[in-house]
Short mmCIF file of C-alpha atoms and ligand atoms in Angstrom, two decimals:
data_model
loop_
_atom_site.label_atom_id
_atom_site.label_comp_id
_atom_site.label_asym_id
_atom_site.label_seq_id
_atom_site.Cartn_x
_atom_site.Cartn_y
_atom_site.Cartn_z
CA MET A 1 -1.79 -20.26 13.29
CA SER A 2 -3.36 -21.40 10.64
CA LEU A 3 -4.33 -19.11 7.69
CA ASN A 4 -5.97 -22.05 5.31
CA GLU A 5 -8.67 -20.99 3.05
CA ARG A 6 -7.38 -17.78 3.79
CA VAL A 7 -6.65 -15.53 0.07
CA ALA A 8 -4.65 -12.83 0.98
CA LEU A 9 -2.80 -10.13 -1.45
CA VAL A 10 -0.01 -8.19 -1.04
CA THR A 11 0.93 -5.41 -2.42
CA GLY A 12 4.71 -5.18 -3.70
CA GLY A 13 5.29 -8.91 -3.24
CA SER A 14 8.16 -9.54 -5.55
CA ARG A 15 11.07 -8.28 -3.39
CA GLY A 16 12.24 -7.86 0.21
CA ILE A 17 9.78 -7.30 2.90
CA GLY A 18 6.90 -7.83 0.43
CA ARG A 19 8.56 -10.85 -0.37
CA ALA A 20 8.81 -12.64 3.28
CA ILE A 21 5.79 -11.87 3.65
CA CYS A 22 4.21 -13.40 0.90
CA LEU A 23 6.24 -17.13 1.79
CA ARG A 24 5.34 -16.71 5.18
CA LEU A 25 1.34 -16.41 4.92
CA ALA A 26 1.63 -19.51 1.92
CA GLU A 27 3.71 -21.91 4.70
CA LEU A 28 0.85 -20.77 6.91
CA GLY A 29 -1.52 -22.18 4.00
CA ALA A 30 -2.98 -19.21 2.70
CA THR A 31 -3.50 -18.74 -0.83
CA VAL A 32 -1.61 -15.81 -1.31
CA VAL A 33 -1.62 -13.39 -4.24
CA VAL A 34 2.04 -11.76 -5.24
CA ASN A 35 1.20 -7.86 -6.38
CA TYR A 36 3.79 -5.80 -8.06
CA VAL A 37 4.34 -3.59 -10.57
CA SER A 38 7.67 -3.25 -12.88
CA ARG A 39 9.59 -6.77 -11.80
CA PRO A 40 7.22 -9.50 -13.47
CA ASP A 41 10.68 -11.61 -13.02
CA ALA A 42 10.84 -10.94 -9.35
CA ALA A 43 7.00 -11.33 -8.88
CA ASP A 44 7.53 -14.85 -10.64
CA GLU A 45 10.19 -16.07 -8.50
CA THR A 46 8.83 -15.48 -5.09
CA VAL A 47 6.28 -17.38 -6.99
CA ALA A 48 8.47 -20.23 -7.57
CA ILE A 49 9.12 -20.50 -4.53
CA ILE A 50 5.53 -20.57 -2.94
CA GLU A 51 4.96 -23.71 -5.58
CA LYS A 52 8.41 -25.52 -4.64
CA ALA A 53 7.09 -25.47 -0.55
CA GLY A 54 4.19 -26.98 -1.65
CA GLY A 55 1.82 -23.24 -0.99
CA LYS A 56 -0.40 -21.74 -3.85
CA ALA A 57 -0.26 -18.28 -5.63
CA LEU A 58 -0.08 -16.48 -8.32
CA THR A 59 0.92 -12.57 -10.08
CA CYS A 60 -1.50 -9.90 -10.57
CA ARG A 61 0.48 -6.70 -12.06
CA PHE A 62 -0.99 -3.62 -10.48
CA ASN A 63 0.41 0.24 -9.85
CA VAL A 64 -1.07 1.00 -6.46
CA ALA A 65 -0.27 4.91 -7.52
CA ASP A 66 -3.51 4.12 -9.57
CA GLY A 67 -7.14 3.99 -8.53
CA LYS A 68 -8.37 2.62 -11.62
CA GLU A 69 -5.51 -0.67 -11.99
CA VAL A 70 -5.91 -1.73 -8.51
CA GLN A 71 -10.40 -2.08 -8.77
CA ALA A 72 -9.59 -4.03 -11.74
CA GLY A 73 -6.46 -5.82 -10.48
CA VAL A 74 -8.68 -6.43 -6.95
CA LYS A 75 -11.70 -6.92 -9.67
CA GLU A 76 -9.83 -10.42 -10.86
CA ILE A 77 -9.02 -11.51 -8.20
CA LEU A 78 -12.16 -11.21 -6.38
CA ALA A 79 -13.60 -12.99 -9.72
CA ASN A 80 -11.10 -15.93 -9.26
CA PHE A 81 -11.56 -17.00 -5.81
CA GLY A 82 -14.29 -14.74 -4.47
CA GLN A 83 -12.82 -13.78 -1.38
CA ILE A 84 -9.49 -11.22 -0.24
CA ASP A 85 -9.40 -12.13 3.38
CA ILE A 86 -6.22 -10.44 4.61
CA LEU A 87 -4.87 -7.28 2.25
CA VAL A 88 -1.10 -6.51 3.44
CA ASN A 89 -0.60 -2.91 2.57
CA ASN A 90 3.66 -3.62 1.82
CA ALA A 91 4.26 -1.97 -1.74
CA GLY A 92 7.03 1.65 -0.86
CA ILE A 93 8.71 3.21 -3.05
CA THR A 94 11.38 6.82 -1.13
CA ARG A 95 12.61 9.92 -3.45
CA ASP A 96 14.81 10.97 -0.68
CA GLY A 97 15.99 14.55 -0.63
CA LEU A 98 15.59 17.69 1.39
CA ILE A 99 12.95 19.41 2.24
CA ALA A 100 14.59 22.98 0.79
CA MET A 101 15.67 21.08 -1.97
CA MET A 102 12.71 17.94 -2.88
CA LYS A 103 11.18 18.59 -6.23
CA GLU A 104 7.47 18.74 -5.79
CA GLU A 105 7.31 15.24 -8.25
CA SER A 106 9.67 13.34 -5.21
CA TRP A 107 6.64 14.30 -2.98
CA ASP A 108 3.75 13.85 -5.12
CA GLN A 109 5.43 10.40 -6.33
CA VAL A 110 5.85 9.31 -2.03
CA LEU A 111 2.44 10.31 -1.17
CA ASP A 112 0.67 8.22 -4.62
CA THR A 113 2.47 5.11 -3.88
CA ASN A 114 2.95 4.99 -0.39
CA LEU A 115 -0.08 6.67 0.96
CA LYS A 116 -2.59 7.30 -1.17
CA GLY A 117 -1.75 3.12 -2.46
CA ALA A 118 -3.35 2.49 0.60
CA TYR A 119 -6.23 3.98 0.32
CA HIS A 120 -6.52 2.44 -3.16
CA CYS A 121 -6.49 -0.80 -2.18
CA ILE A 122 -8.31 -0.35 1.73
CA LYS A 123 -11.21 1.01 -0.79
CA ALA A 124 -10.77 -1.52 -3.39
CA VAL A 125 -11.30 -4.91 -0.71
CA SER A 126 -13.49 -3.58 2.06
CA ARG A 127 -16.18 -4.33 0.76
CA SER A 128 -16.04 -8.03 -0.12
CA MET A 129 -14.28 -8.34 3.92
CA MET A 130 -18.01 -6.55 4.95
CA LYS A 131 -19.60 -9.05 3.29
CA LYS A 132 -17.87 -12.14 4.72
CA ARG A 133 -17.65 -10.14 8.30
CA TRP A 134 -14.15 -10.95 8.14
CA GLY A 135 -10.96 -9.81 7.17
CA ARG A 136 -7.10 -8.57 8.05
CA ILE A 137 -5.74 -4.86 6.69
CA ILE A 138 -2.38 -4.83 7.61
CA THR A 139 -0.25 -1.91 6.65
CA ILE A 140 3.67 -1.50 6.69
CA THR A 141 4.39 2.09 8.02
CA SER A 142 7.56 2.98 9.31
CA VAL A 143 10.29 3.88 12.02
CA ILE A 144 10.49 7.10 9.71
CA GLY A 145 6.65 8.00 10.03
CA PHE A 146 7.14 7.98 13.99
CA ALA A 147 10.04 9.01 14.69
CA GLY A 148 10.74 11.61 11.18
CA ASN A 149 14.37 11.37 9.29
CA ALA A 150 16.48 14.03 7.17
CA GLY A 151 16.15 14.74 3.37
CA GLN A 152 12.98 11.83 3.91
CA ALA A 153 9.82 14.60 4.54
CA ASN A 154 7.87 13.20 1.95
CA TYR A 155 8.74 9.55 3.07
CA ALA A 156 7.99 10.01 7.34
CA ALA A 157 4.99 12.26 5.80
CA ALA A 158 2.82 8.88 3.91
CA LYS A 159 3.84 7.08 6.81
CA ALA A 160 2.20 9.03 9.64
CA GLY A 161 -0.51 9.45 6.98
CA LEU A 162 -0.72 5.53 6.63
CA ALA A 163 -0.97 5.89 11.02
CA GLY A 164 -4.16 8.02 10.91
CA LEU A 165 -5.85 6.22 8.10
CA THR A 166 -5.33 2.65 10.04
CA ARG A 167 -6.72 4.04 13.00
CA SER A 168 -9.90 5.43 11.12
CA VAL A 169 -10.33 2.56 9.07
CA ALA A 170 -10.15 0.69 12.32
CA ARG A 171 -13.08 2.47 14.33
CA GLU A 172 -15.02 2.38 10.90
CA LEU A 173 -14.90 -1.25 10.02
CA ALA A 174 -14.37 -3.31 13.30
CA SER A 175 -18.05 -3.82 14.38
CA ARG A 176 -18.11 -5.89 10.75
CA GLY A 177 -15.03 -8.61 11.79
CA ILE A 178 -12.37 -6.75 9.96
CA THR A 179 -8.97 -5.57 11.81
CA ALA A 180 -6.53 -2.65 10.68
CA ASN A 181 -3.11 -2.67 11.99
CA GLY A 182 0.60 -1.30 11.09
CA VAL A 183 3.42 -3.19 11.61
CA ALA A 184 6.55 -0.74 11.85
CA PRO A 185 9.62 -2.16 10.87
CA GLY A 186 13.09 -0.26 11.55
CA TYR A 187 15.96 -0.32 8.93
CA ILE A 188 15.05 -4.16 7.43
CA ASP A 189 18.11 -5.40 4.78
CA THR A 190 16.50 -5.12 1.44
CA ASP A 191 17.37 -3.29 -2.29
CA MET A 192 15.59 -0.25 -0.15
CA THR A 193 18.62 0.18 2.31
CA ARG A 194 21.21 -1.08 0.07
CA GLY A 195 21.35 1.54 -2.08
CA LEU A 196 22.45 3.39 1.28
CA PRO A 197 26.06 4.89 1.64
CA GLU A 198 28.30 2.53 4.30
CA ALA A 199 28.94 5.63 6.28
CA VAL A 200 25.01 6.32 6.94
CA THR A 201 24.32 1.92 7.28
CA GLU A 202 27.27 2.91 9.69
CA LYS A 203 25.56 5.56 11.81
CA ILE A 204 22.54 4.30 11.64
CA LEU A 205 24.02 0.66 13.29
CA SER A 206 25.33 3.23 16.21
CA GLU A 207 21.74 3.87 17.32
CA ILE A 208 19.75 0.37 16.90
CA PRO A 209 20.31 -1.03 20.31
CA MET A 210 20.40 -4.70 18.82
CA ASN A 211 23.34 -3.14 16.51
CA SER A 212 22.58 -5.07 13.35
CA LEU A 213 19.46 -4.33 10.51
CA GLY A 214 16.13 -6.43 11.23
CA THR A 215 15.58 -8.81 8.10
CA PRO A 216 12.11 -9.61 5.67
CA GLU A 217 11.83 -12.35 7.53
CA ASP A 218 11.47 -10.43 11.38
CA VAL A 219 8.76 -8.27 9.59
CA ALA A 220 6.38 -11.02 8.35
CA GLY A 221 6.22 -12.83 11.78
CA ALA A 222 4.67 -9.66 12.46
CA VAL A 223 2.17 -9.42 9.82
CA ALA A 224 1.93 -12.64 9.67
CA TYR A 225 0.05 -12.75 13.37
CA LEU A 226 -1.68 -9.64 13.05
CA ALA A 227 -3.42 -11.49 10.14
CA SER A 228 -4.30 -14.62 11.89
CA ASP A 229 -7.07 -15.53 14.17
CA GLU A 230 -4.93 -14.88 16.80
CA ALA A 231 -4.83 -11.42 16.79
CA ARG A 232 -9.12 -10.65 16.92
CA TYR A 233 -9.12 -8.94 19.45
CA VAL A 234 -6.08 -6.56 18.45
CA THR A 235 -7.32 -3.46 16.35
CA GLY A 236 -4.99 0.01 15.46
CA GLN A 237 -1.99 -0.98 17.22
CA PHE A 238 1.49 -0.78 15.74
CA ILE A 239 3.99 -3.50 16.31
CA HIS A 240 7.26 -1.87 15.97
CA VAL A 241 9.56 -4.25 14.51
CA ASN A 242 13.28 -2.00 14.79
CA GLY A 243 15.90 -3.34 17.34
CA GLY A 244 14.87 -1.18 20.13
CA MET A 245 15.85 2.00 17.81
CA PHE A 246 12.28 4.27 18.87
CA MET A 247 10.51 2.54 21.36
CA GLY A 248 6.93 4.24 20.71
P1 LIG B 1 11.36 -2.67 -1.83
O1 LIG B 1 12.27 -2.19 -2.08
O2 LIG B 1 12.58 -3.68 -1.59
O3 LIG B 1 10.47 -3.70 -2.52
C1 LIG B 1 10.03 -2.52 -3.04
C2 LIG B 1 7.94 -2.97 -3.45
O4 LIG B 1 7.65 -2.25 -3.60
C3 LIG B 1 8.50 -3.56 -4.73
O5 LIG B 1 7.90 -5.64 -5.07
C4 LIG B 1 7.85 -3.77 -5.31
O6 LIG B 1 7.64 -3.64 -6.90
C5 LIG B 1 6.81 -2.96 -5.32
N1 LIG B 1 6.19 -1.22 -5.55
C6 LIG B 1 6.76 0.01 -5.84
N2 LIG B 1 5.66 0.38 -6.16
C7 LIG B 1 4.83 -0.24 -6.23
C8 LIG B 1 3.73 -0.05 -7.10
N3 LIG B 1 2.99 1.96 -7.31
N4 LIG B 1 2.61 -0.85 -6.83
C9 LIG B 1 3.21 -2.04 -6.93
N5 LIG B 1 4.34 -2.20 -6.33
C10 LIG B 1 5.05 -0.96 -5.78
O7 LIG B 1 10.97 -2.57 -0.95
P2 LIG B 1 11.05 -3.10 0.68
O8 LIG B 1 10.69 -4.24 0.60
O9 LIG B 1 12.52 -2.98 1.77
O10 LIG B 1 10.00 -2.31 1.16
C11 LIG B 1 8.52 -2.56 1.70
C12 LIG B 1 7.83 -1.82 2.38
O11 LIG B 1 8.36 -1.75 3.85
C13 LIG B 1 7.90 -0.62 1.98
O12 LIG B 1 6.49 0.49 2.12
C14 LIG B 1 8.98 0.57 3.35
O13 LIG B 1 8.23 1.36 3.46
C15 LIG B 1 8.71 -0.39 4.08
N6 LIG B 1 9.71 -0.38 5.21
C16 LIG B 1 11.10 -0.58 4.53
C17 LIG B 1 12.32 -1.12 5.68
C18 LIG B 1 13.24 -1.14 5.02
O14 LIG B 1 14.13 -0.97 6.12
N7 LIG B 1 13.51 -1.76 4.19
C19 LIG B 1 12.18 -0.25 6.74
C20 LIG B 1 10.65 0.89 7.30
C21 LIG B 1 9.63 0.30 6.35
P3 LIG B 1 8.40 -3.89 -8.17
O15 LIG B 1 9.93 -5.18 -8.01
O16 LIG B 1 7.71 -4.47 -8.72
O17 LIG B 1 9.24 -3.04 -8.38
#
């Protein structure tokens, strides 16, 4: 599997799952643009790891929830490289709370980042992919978008929305050589899940047939496959990376 000559944009590539995706795509030969919003130190560290391993990467700051920032960021990348072949919609946040108490602000923040953010990014890159008649759009959804979860109505709604967005985009762009797929992780060991109380993690583990949390690298492997030429005929699909927790 080779991604030589490909340019990949990974949103939220500074930490966690996004960083592992950046490292894997770079390892396969892609030039990787590491997007971040608030942690330039972490994004620089991702780039440094890639460069140390002999790969090519650079950072690009924009807030995926802000359409104008996304457009400006994508414009800058296209000016530098002339192409974005692979878009990984990975940036995401949680603002958990039971529905009866959930503030509208928490709903809006999660929907704006996790769902609208992907819309902004797909829209911004699609034209250049269409011109090249090749593209890979890979969106990180979640087991929660398929199964739901108490305390995460906003997050589940955004992730379920991403599934519909992905399938629609897959239908629209298939004839232009562009695929759109999703990867749906279960519980992965990152900053996002490290904050959970121990009792919650124990309960989650009891629901995972493999009895362990996944790693960011587990998710990155599925993304790399979908980004490759080998996945040419796969579109509108979701790969579940969850240790058997949910079998869709
Ligand atoms: P982390 O919290 O570890 O990292 C989040 C990343 O998203 C950071 O790079 C952060 O950038 C970036 N980010 C957040 N908001 C924005 C924004 N508005 N614009 C641009 N970048 C942003 O999360 P994970 O690695 O755990 O999660 C990555 C993705 O995987 C998310 O979509 C999440 O929903 C999904 N997922 C995670 C699971 C898990 O168990 N961890 C399970 C299922 C899905 P910065 O460093 O600058 O803050």
